[in-house]
Amino acid sequence: MSWDIKGIQQWGWKKHPAGAVIKDPGNSRSFKTGGWRTFRPVRDEEKCSQCLICFVYCPDSAILIKNEKVVGIDYDFCKGCGICAAECPLDAIQMVDESKLNK
Amino acid sequence: MAISNKLINSQTNKEKTGNDKTINNSKAVAIVGTDAVSEAMRQINPDVVAAYPITPQTAIVESFSQLVADGLVKTHMVTVESEHSAMSAAIGASAAGSRVMTCTSSQGLAYMWELLYIASGLRLPIVMPNVNRALSAPINIHCDHSDSMGARDAGWIQIFSENAQEAYDNTLQAIRIAENPDILLPVMVLLDGFIISHAIERVEIIDNDIVSKFVGDFNPPYSLLDSQNPVSVGTFDSLYGYFFEFKRQQEEAMLNAFKVIKDVGKEFGEISGRHYGLFESVGIEDAEFAIIATGSAAGTIRHLVEDMRSRGIPIGMIKLRVYRPFPAKELAEALSGLKAVAVFDRSDTFAGNMGGPIFIELRSSLYDLQQRPLAINYIYGLGGRDLSIELIEKALGELIDAARSGQVKQTVNYLGLRE
Ligand code: SF4
Ligand code: SF4
């Protein structure tokens, strides 16, 4: 079922489906949780050996893979937990304070 | 014990106590209140019952499990390890689109606490008889209304019963009220512990097919098991949030409930001869003062009130049936112009001399009246303390004094307390 939620932030109370039921499930892709992050993982392409350990450990599937290679980090969903940086055997990922980065 | 065997030997009822003497579709049996409730549950035949036994509700769970074991219902009975789990299972099953019931008392209701709000917040029409019992401490298994009163803001409809017959009737009606598409709220059916639950009374059990037709089928607005129309239920309301909007919707459902409860009560009257509204009034039209009470005490009080009326004393009575939603407007209309009212509460709010919950809400309902009656509160029967005729007479005497003198000596009174 496709559910038109255009302008939902302005909806009056009568318009919402009773019981806070979401009639269009599986929509977490459109709910960007990257904003929760305070530390950003930054990968050093030079140091990385493409072992893919970070990809296995990332709880948010935020390590982007193409042709079996890490091609980047999805900052729309990465919550900055730092697991990738801790697990990387080559210290190829550094956690950088978001407030010190120009976004 | 299941009562189906007793029904076989019972006599067909020809004499109705209600005002409709032409109805002849029920059997009168002598049963305890818990069996009246499980008999209603047998006829409702819910898809799922998840329950945990607690005194004095235990007998409901016992006799209903017997019905399940005997194959007399198609219900899937979930024997959980606690009331917290009972309500959790009920919520899951209801969200899956089942007609769900459970029942509890006292500490069990308290243990369901956080789930009560989830059931109403998710708008799940679960029906739960609650056999009213005091909350600890000290440990006490007897009747007062502190358990359900504690849940008065949990977003559940609450309907009180005066006797076993009403416990049966209200349980049947609760299904229709809860599942009404304009409501979709959980409903608590309240009956006084031991006084109603364990006393044998004459109860008219309506014929199975008539009850089946009355309760009908549940058409859930969605189902977790419907893979063609998938939904997410119980989601997180994030920072921007719509929580406030959903709470306003719950209030709207409560407002809709006033009409639906009256409609269902009227329709139930057509099949049973017993008509139900938000409250019942006795002689209010020409009364100068009145008593407001609920639950089993209303029976004793009505007896006294009718006796006094026959002696020309201008007294009336209101038996509050529906406590949530609270029929403030209708009560104010009924009581407008009276000189004094006495409100009986079987629980306290411990708010510092504010009185019991019914008193607080009734007094607030009267506030906008041009001619407000004086209001007196009697807190009685805590932990099962008996409410004797003498105690009610004492309160009535004080009520009459207040009405005559235009003055209330003491607003909040503890009736039957050892001073
Ligand atoms: S910081 Fe956490 S969420 Fe972000 S990419 Fe690394 S493991 Fe994934
Ligand atoms: S764990 Fe480190 S080395 Fe391995 S792929 Fe990830 S960033 Fe590269």
PDB file of C-alpha atoms and ligand atoms in Angstrom, chain A residues 43-44 47-55 63 70 84 87-93, ligand 2:
ATOM      1  CA  ARG A  43      38.291   6.276   6.152  1.00  0.00           C
ATOM      2  CA  ASP A  44      41.842   6.603   4.835  1.00  0.00           C
ATOM      3  CA  LYS A  47      45.644   2.604   4.593  1.00  0.00           C
ATOM      4  CA  CYS A  48      42.588   0.472   3.762  1.00  0.00           C
ATOM      5  CA  SER A  49      43.287  -3.084   2.605  1.00  0.00           C
ATOM      6  CA  GLN A  50      39.641  -3.807   1.658  1.00  0.00           C
ATOM      7  CA  CYS A  51      39.342  -6.600   4.214  1.00  0.00           C
ATOM      8  CA  LEU A  52      35.646  -5.614   4.661  1.00  0.00           C
ATOM      9  CA  ILE A  53      35.699  -6.158   8.422  1.00  0.00           C
ATOM     10  CA  CYS A  54      34.100  -2.728   8.933  1.00  0.00           C
ATOM     11  CA  PHE A  55      31.272  -3.750   6.599  1.00  0.00           C
ATOM     12  CA  ILE A  63      29.614   0.959   4.914  1.00  0.00           C
ATOM     13  CA  VAL A  70      34.423  -0.316   0.312  1.00  0.00           C
ATOM     14  CA  CYS A  84      34.132   0.258  12.406  1.00  0.00           C
ATOM     15  CA  GLU A  87      37.422  -3.163  14.520  1.00  0.00           C
ATOM     16  CA  CYS A  88      39.548  -1.988  11.588  1.00  0.00           C
ATOM     17  CA  PRO A  89      42.826  -3.995  11.874  1.00  0.00           C
ATOM     18  CA  LEU A  90      44.775  -1.262  10.071  1.00  0.00           C
ATOM     19  CA  ASP A  91      43.446   1.779  11.928  1.00  0.00           C
ATOM     20  CA  ALA A  92      42.230   3.061   8.591  1.00  0.00           C
ATOM     21  CA  ILE A  93      39.158   4.707  10.118  1.00  0.00           C
TER      22      ILE A  93
HETATM   23  S1  SF4 C   2      38.154  -2.668   8.244  1.00  0.00           S
HETATM   24 FE1  SF4 C   2      39.641  -1.091   7.781  1.00  0.00          FE
HETATM   25  S2  SF4 C   2      40.960  -2.051   6.322  1.00  0.00           S
HETATM   26 FE2  SF4 C   2      39.192  -3.337   6.427  1.00  0.00          FE
HETATM   27  S3  SF4 C   2      37.906  -2.578   4.775  1.00  0.00           S
HETATM   28 FE3  SF4 C   2      37.284  -1.474   6.602  1.00  0.00          FE
HETATM   29  S4  SF4 C   2      38.501   0.385   6.564  1.00  0.00           S
HETATM   30 FE4  SF4 C   2      39.420  -1.041   5.147  1.00  0.00          FE
END
